[in-house]
mmCIF file of C-alpha atoms and ligand atoms in Angstrom:
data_model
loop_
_atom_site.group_PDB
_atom_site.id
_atom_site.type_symbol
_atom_site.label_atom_id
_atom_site.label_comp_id
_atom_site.label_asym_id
_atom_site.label_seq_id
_atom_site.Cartn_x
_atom_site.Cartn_y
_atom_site.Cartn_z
ATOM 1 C CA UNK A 1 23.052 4.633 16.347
ATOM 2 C CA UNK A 2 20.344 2.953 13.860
ATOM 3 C CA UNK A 3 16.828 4.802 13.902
ATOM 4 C CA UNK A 4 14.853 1.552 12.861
ATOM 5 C CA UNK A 5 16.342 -2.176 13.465
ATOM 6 C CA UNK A 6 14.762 -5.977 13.395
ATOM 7 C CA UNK A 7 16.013 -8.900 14.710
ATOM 8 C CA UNK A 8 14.968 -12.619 13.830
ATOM 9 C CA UNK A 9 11.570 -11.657 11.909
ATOM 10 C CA UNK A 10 9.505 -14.596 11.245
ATOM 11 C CA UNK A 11 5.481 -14.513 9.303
ATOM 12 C CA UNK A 12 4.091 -17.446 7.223
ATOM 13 C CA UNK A 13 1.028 -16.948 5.196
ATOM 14 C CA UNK A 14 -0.224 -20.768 5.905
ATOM 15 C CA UNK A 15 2.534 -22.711 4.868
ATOM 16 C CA UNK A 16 4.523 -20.365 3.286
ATOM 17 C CA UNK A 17 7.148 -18.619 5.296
ATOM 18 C CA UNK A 18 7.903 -15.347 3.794
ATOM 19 C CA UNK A 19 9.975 -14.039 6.384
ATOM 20 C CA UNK A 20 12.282 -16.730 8.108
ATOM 21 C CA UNK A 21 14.732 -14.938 10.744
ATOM 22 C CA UNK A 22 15.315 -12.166 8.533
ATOM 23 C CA UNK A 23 17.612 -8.538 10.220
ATOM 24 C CA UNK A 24 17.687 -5.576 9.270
ATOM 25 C CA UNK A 25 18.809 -1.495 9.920
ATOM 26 C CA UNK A 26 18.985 1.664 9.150
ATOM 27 C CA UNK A 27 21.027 4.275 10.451
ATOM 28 C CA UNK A 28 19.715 8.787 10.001
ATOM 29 C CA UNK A 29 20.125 9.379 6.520
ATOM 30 C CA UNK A 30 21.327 6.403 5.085
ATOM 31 C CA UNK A 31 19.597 4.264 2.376
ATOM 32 C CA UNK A 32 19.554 0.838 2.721
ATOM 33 C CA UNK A 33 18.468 -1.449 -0.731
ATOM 34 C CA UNK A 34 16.640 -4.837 -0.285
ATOM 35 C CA UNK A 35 16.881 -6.782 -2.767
ATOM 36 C CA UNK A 36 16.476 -10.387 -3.853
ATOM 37 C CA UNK A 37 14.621 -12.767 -6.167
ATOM 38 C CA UNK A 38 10.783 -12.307 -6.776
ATOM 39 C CA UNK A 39 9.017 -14.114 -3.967
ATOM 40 C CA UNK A 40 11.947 -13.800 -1.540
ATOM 41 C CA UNK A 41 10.296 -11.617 1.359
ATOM 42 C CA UNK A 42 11.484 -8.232 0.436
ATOM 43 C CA UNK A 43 7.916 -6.341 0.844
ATOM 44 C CA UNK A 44 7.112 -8.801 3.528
ATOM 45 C CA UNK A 45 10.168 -6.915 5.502
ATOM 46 C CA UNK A 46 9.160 -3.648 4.174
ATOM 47 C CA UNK A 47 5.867 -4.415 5.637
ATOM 48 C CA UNK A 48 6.801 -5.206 8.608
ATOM 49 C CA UNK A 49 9.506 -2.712 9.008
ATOM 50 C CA UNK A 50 6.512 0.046 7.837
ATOM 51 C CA UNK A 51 4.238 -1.547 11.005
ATOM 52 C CA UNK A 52 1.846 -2.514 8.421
ATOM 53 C CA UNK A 53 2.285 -6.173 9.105
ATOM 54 C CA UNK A 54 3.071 -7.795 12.205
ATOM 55 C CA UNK A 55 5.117 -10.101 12.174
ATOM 56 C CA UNK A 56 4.467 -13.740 13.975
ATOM 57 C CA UNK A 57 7.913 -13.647 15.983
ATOM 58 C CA UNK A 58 10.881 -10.980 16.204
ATOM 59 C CA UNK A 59 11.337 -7.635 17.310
ATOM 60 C CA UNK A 60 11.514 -4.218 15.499
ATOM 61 C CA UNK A 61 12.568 -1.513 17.451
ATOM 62 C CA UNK A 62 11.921 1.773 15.657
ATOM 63 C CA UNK A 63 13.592 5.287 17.807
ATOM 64 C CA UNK A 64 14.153 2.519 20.942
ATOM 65 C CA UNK A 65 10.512 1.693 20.626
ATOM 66 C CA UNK A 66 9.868 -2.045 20.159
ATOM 67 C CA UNK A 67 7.008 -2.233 17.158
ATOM 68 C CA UNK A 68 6.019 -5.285 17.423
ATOM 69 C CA UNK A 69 3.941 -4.988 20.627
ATOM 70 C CA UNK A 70 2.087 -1.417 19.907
ATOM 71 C CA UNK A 71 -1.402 -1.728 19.475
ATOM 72 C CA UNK A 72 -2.809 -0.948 15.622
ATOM 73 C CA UNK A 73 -3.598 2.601 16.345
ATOM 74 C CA UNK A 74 -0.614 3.162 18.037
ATOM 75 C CA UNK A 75 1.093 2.008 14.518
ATOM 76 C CA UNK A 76 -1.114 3.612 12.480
ATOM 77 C CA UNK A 77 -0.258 7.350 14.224
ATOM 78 C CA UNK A 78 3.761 6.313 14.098
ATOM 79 C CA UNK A 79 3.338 5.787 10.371
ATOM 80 C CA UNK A 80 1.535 8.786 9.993
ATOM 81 C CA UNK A 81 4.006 11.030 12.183
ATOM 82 C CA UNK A 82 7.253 9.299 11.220
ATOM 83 C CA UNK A 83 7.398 7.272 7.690
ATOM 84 C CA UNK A 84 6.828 8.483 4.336
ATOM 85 C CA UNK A 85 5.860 5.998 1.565
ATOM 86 C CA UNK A 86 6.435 5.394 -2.355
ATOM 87 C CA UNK A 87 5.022 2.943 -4.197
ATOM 88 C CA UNK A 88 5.398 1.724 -7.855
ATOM 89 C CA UNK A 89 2.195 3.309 -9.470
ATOM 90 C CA UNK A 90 -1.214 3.759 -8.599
ATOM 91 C CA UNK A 91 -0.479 5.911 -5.303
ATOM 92 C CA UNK A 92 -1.873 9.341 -6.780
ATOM 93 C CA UNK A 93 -5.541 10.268 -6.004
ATOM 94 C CA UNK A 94 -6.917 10.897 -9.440
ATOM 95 C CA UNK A 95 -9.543 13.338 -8.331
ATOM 96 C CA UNK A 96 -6.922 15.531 -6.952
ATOM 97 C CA UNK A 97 -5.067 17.575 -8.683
ATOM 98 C CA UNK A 98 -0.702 16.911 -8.291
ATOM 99 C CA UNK A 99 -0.752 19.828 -5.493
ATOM 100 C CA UNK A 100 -3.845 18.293 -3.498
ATOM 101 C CA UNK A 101 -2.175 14.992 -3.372
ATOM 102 C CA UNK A 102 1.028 16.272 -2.337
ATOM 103 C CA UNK A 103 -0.756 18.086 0.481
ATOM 104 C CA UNK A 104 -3.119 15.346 1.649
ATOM 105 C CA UNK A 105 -0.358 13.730 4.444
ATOM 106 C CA UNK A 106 -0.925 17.320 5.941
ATOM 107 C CA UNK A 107 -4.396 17.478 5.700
ATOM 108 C CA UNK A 108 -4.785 14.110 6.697
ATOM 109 C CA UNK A 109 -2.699 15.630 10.148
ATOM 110 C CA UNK A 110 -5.327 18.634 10.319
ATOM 111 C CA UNK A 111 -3.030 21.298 8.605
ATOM 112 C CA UNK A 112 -5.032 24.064 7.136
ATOM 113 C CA UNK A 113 -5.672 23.783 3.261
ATOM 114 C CA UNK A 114 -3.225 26.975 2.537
ATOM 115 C CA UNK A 115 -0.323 25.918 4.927
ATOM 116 C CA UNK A 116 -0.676 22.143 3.822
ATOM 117 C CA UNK A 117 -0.157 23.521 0.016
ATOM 118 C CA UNK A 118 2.448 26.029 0.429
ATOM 119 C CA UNK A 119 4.360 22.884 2.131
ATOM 120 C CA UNK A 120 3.595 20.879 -0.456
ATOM 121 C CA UNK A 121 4.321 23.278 -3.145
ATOM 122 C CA UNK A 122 8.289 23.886 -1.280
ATOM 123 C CA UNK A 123 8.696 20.186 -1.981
ATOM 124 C CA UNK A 124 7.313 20.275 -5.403
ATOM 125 C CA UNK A 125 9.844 22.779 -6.465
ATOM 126 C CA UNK A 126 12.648 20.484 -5.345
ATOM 127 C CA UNK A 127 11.315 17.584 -7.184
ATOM 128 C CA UNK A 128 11.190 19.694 -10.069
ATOM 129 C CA UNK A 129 7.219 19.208 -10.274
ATOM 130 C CA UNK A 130 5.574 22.880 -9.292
ATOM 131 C CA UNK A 131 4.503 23.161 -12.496
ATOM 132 C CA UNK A 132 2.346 20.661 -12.374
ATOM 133 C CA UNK A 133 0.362 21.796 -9.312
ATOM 134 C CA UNK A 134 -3.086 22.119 -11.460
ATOM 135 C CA UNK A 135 -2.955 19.396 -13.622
ATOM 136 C CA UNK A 136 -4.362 15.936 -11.945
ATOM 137 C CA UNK A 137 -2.271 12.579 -11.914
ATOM 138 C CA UNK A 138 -3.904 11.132 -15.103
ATOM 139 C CA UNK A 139 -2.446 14.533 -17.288
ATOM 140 C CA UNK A 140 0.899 13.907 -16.203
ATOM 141 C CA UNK A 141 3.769 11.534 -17.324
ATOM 142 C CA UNK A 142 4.689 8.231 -15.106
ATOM 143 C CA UNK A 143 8.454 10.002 -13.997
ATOM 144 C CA UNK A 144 6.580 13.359 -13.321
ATOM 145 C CA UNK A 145 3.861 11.488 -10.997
ATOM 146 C CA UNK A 146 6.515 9.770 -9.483
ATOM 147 C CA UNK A 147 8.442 12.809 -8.302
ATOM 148 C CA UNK A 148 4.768 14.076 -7.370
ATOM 149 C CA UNK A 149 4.951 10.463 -5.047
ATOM 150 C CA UNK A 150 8.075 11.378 -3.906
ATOM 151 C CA UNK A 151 7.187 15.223 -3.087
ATOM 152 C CA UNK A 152 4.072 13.647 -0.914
ATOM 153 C CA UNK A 153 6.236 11.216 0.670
ATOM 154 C CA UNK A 154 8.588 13.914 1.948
ATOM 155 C CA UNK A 155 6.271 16.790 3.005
ATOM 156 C CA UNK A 156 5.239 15.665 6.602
ATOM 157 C CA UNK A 157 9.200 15.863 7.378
ATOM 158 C CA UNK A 158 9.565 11.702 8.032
ATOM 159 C CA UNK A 159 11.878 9.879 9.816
ATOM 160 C CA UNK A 160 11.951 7.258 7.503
ATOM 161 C CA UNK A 161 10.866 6.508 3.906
ATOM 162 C CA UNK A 162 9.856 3.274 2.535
ATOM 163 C CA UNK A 163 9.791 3.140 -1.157
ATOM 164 C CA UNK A 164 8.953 -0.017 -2.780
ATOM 165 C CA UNK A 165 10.371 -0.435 -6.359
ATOM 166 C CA UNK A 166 9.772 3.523 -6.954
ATOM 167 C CA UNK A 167 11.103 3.207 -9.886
ATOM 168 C CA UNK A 168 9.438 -0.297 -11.711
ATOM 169 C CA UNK A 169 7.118 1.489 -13.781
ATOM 170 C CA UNK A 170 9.816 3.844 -15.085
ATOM 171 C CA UNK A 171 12.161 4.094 -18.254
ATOM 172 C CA UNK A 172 15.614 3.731 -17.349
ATOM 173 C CA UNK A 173 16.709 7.462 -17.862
ATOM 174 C CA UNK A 174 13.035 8.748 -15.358
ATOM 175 C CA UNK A 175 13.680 5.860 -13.060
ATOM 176 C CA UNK A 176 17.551 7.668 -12.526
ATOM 177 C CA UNK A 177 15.989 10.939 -12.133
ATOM 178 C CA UNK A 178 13.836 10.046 -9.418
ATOM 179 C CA UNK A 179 16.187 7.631 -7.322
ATOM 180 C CA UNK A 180 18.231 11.333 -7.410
ATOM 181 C CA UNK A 181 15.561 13.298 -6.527
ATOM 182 C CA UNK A 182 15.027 10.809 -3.736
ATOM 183 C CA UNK A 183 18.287 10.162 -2.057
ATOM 184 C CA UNK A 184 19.192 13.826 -2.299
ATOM 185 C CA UNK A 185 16.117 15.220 -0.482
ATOM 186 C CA UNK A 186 16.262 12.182 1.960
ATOM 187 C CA UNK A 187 20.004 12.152 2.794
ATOM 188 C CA UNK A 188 19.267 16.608 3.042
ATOM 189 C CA UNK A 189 16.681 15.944 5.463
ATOM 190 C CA UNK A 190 18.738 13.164 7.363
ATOM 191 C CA UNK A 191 16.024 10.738 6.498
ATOM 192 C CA UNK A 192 16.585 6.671 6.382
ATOM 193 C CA UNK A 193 15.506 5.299 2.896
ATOM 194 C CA UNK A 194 14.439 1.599 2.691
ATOM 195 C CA UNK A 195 13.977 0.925 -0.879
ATOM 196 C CA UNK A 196 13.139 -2.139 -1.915
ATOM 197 C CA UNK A 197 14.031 -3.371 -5.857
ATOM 198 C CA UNK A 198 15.425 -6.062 -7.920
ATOM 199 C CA UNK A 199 17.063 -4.210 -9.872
ATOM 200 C CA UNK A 200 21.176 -3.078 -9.189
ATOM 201 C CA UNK A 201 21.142 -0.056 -11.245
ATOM 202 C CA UNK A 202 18.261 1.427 -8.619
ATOM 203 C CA UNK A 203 20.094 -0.266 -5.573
ATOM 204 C CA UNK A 204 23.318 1.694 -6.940
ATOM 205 C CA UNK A 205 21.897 4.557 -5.371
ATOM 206 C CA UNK A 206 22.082 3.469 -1.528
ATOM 207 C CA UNK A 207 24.861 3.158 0.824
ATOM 208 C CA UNK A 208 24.121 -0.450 1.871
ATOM 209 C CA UNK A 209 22.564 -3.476 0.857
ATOM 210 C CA UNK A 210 20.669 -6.113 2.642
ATOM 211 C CA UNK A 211 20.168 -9.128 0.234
ATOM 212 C CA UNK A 212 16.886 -11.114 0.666
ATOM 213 C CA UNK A 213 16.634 -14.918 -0.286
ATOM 214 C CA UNK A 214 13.636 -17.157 1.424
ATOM 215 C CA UNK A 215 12.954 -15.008 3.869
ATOM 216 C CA UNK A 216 16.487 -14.714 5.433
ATOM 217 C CA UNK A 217 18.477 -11.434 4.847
ATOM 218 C CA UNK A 218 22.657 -10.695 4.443
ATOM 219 C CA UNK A 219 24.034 -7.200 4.945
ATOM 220 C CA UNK A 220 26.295 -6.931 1.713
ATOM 221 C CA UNK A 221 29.162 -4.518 1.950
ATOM 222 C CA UNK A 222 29.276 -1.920 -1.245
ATOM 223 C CA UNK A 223 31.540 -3.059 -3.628
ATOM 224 C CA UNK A 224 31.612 -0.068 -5.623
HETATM 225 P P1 ADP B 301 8.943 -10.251 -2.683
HETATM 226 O O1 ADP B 301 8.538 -8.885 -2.255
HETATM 227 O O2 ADP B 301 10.401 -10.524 -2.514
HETATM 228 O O3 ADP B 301 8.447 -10.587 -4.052
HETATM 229 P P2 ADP B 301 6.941 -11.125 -0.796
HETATM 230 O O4 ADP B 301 7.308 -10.616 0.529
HETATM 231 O O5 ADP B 301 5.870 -10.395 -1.554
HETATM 232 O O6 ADP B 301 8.239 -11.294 -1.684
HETATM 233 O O7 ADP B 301 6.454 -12.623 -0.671
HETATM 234 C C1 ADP B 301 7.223 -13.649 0.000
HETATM 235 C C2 ADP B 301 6.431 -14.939 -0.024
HETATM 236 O O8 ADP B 301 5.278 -14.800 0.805
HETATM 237 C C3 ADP B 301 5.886 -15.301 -1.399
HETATM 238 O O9 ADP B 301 5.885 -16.702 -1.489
HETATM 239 C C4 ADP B 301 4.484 -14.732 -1.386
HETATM 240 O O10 ADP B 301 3.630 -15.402 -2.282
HETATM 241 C C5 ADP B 301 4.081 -14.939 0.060
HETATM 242 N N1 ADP B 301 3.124 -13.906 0.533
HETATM 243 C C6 ADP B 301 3.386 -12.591 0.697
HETATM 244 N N2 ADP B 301 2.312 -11.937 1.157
HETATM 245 C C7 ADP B 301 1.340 -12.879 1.265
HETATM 246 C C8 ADP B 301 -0.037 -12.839 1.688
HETATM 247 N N3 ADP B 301 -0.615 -11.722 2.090
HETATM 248 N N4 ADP B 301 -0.708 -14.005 1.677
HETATM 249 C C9 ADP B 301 -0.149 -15.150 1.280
HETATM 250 N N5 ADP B 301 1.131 -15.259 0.878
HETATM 251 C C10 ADP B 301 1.858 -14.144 0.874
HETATM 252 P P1 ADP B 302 5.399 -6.704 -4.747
HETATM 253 O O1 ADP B 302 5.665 -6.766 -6.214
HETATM 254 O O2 ADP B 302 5.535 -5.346 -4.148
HETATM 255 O O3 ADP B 302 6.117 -7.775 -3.977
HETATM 256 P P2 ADP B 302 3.115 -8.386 -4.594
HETATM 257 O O4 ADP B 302 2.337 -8.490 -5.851
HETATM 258 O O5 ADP B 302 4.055 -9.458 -4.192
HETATM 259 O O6 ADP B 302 3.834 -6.973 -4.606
HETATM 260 O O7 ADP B 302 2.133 -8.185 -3.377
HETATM 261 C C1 ADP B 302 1.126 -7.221 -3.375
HETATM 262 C C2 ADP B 302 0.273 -7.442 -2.143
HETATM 263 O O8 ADP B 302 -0.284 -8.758 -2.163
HETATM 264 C C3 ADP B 302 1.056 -7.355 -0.843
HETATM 265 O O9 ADP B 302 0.258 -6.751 0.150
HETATM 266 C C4 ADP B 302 1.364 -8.789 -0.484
HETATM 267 O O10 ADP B 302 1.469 -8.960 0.920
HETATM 268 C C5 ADP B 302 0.160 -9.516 -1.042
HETATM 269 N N1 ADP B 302 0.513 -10.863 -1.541
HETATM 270 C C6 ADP B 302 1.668 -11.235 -2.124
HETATM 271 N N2 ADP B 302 1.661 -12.541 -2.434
HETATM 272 C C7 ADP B 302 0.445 -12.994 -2.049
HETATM 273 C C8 ADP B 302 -0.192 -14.267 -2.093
HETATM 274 N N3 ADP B 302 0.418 -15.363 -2.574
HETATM 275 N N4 ADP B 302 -1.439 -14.370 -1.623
HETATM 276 C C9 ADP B 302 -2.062 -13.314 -1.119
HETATM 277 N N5 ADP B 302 -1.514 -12.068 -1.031
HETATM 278 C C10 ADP B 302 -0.283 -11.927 -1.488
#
């Protein structure tokens, strides 16, 4: 059945409604695209979805759990235990070095410094990063630090992975790379992906899409 699934999501920001009945779901290792026009509600979902915003009226049932009605720290440990997250740039601690910030979700869940980096440095190999595990985010290229993203994303073992254009900051031929990288380890681990982008060529890499346009969503069967 689907891990994570919403039902008639409404939120305004004053006047502005950026969600407006919008549905969505996600089944164990299957990656589901948003997409839509700029300005169309597709990180307002994600947000919601992610239990980082709540939304005014709708439910979200992540597992059989409804979302909507936990309290914030109740949300906050789900995210923590259960969702992974990748974001377009800036998500790399610069102080860190690539290893460090790979480990932190760990550390952040009170592993030990050693067993936190020897997880992180499994995860680093399969992104194809290890060799990077001294050098801090600012020596490194944008496609390598997003693979480090992805790597840090992964290595608490989530149920689900919300990546939010991943790949906007990328060249065409990096921003490929990564979406493999991604799906591969995801769909390996039986992860659900919710990736939001604009772009087809980066939604080409889900199973299903779920098309966003003022605030209301479609399920779109693959074509291809
Ligand atoms: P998309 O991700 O598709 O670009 P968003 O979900 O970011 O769309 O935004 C949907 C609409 O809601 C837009 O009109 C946006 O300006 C508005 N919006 C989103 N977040 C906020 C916010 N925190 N405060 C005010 N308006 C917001
Ligand atoms: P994205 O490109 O991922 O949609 P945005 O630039 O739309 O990112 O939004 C970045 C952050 O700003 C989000 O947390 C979003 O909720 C918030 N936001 C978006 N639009 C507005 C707005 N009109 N007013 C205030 N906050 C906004």
């Amino acid at each position: 059945g689907s891990l994570l699934v919403a039902r008639d999501l409404r939120k305004s920001y004053g006047p502005t409604a950026a969600l407006d009945g919008a549905a969505f779901s996600v089944h164990p290792g299957e990656v589901v695209a948003v997409m839509g026009p700029s300005g169309s509600g597709k990180s307002t979902l994600l947000h919601c979805l992610a239990g980082i915003v709540r939304p005014d009226s709708g439910s979200i049932t992540y597992a059989g759990r409804e979302l909507t009605t936990l309290s914030d720290s109740e949300r906050s440990a789900l995210r923590r235990g259960e969702f992974g997250f990748v974001f377009q740039f800036g998500q790399l601690v610069p102080e860190l070095t690539c290893v460090e910030n790979v480990a932190l979700p760990l550390r952040l869940n009170g592993t030990p410094r050693k067993e936190a980096e020897r997880a992180a440095l499994t995860w680093m190999e399969r992104l194809e990063v290890d060799d990077l595990r001294r050098k801090r985010p600012g020596e490194v290229s944008g496609g390598q630090g997003q693979r480090v993203a992805v790597a840090r994303a992964l290595v608490t073992g989530p149920r689900v992975v919300f990546a939010d254009e991943p790949t906007g900051a990328l060249d065409s031929l990096n921003g490929e790379r990564v979406m493999e990288l991604l799906t591969d380890a995801a769909r390996s681990t039986d992860a659900a992906v919710v990736l939001v982008t604009h772009e087809a060529r980066v939604a080409a890499w889900s199973d299903r899409e779920i098309v966003v346009r003022d605030g209301r969503s479609r399920d779109m069967e693959r074509s291809a």
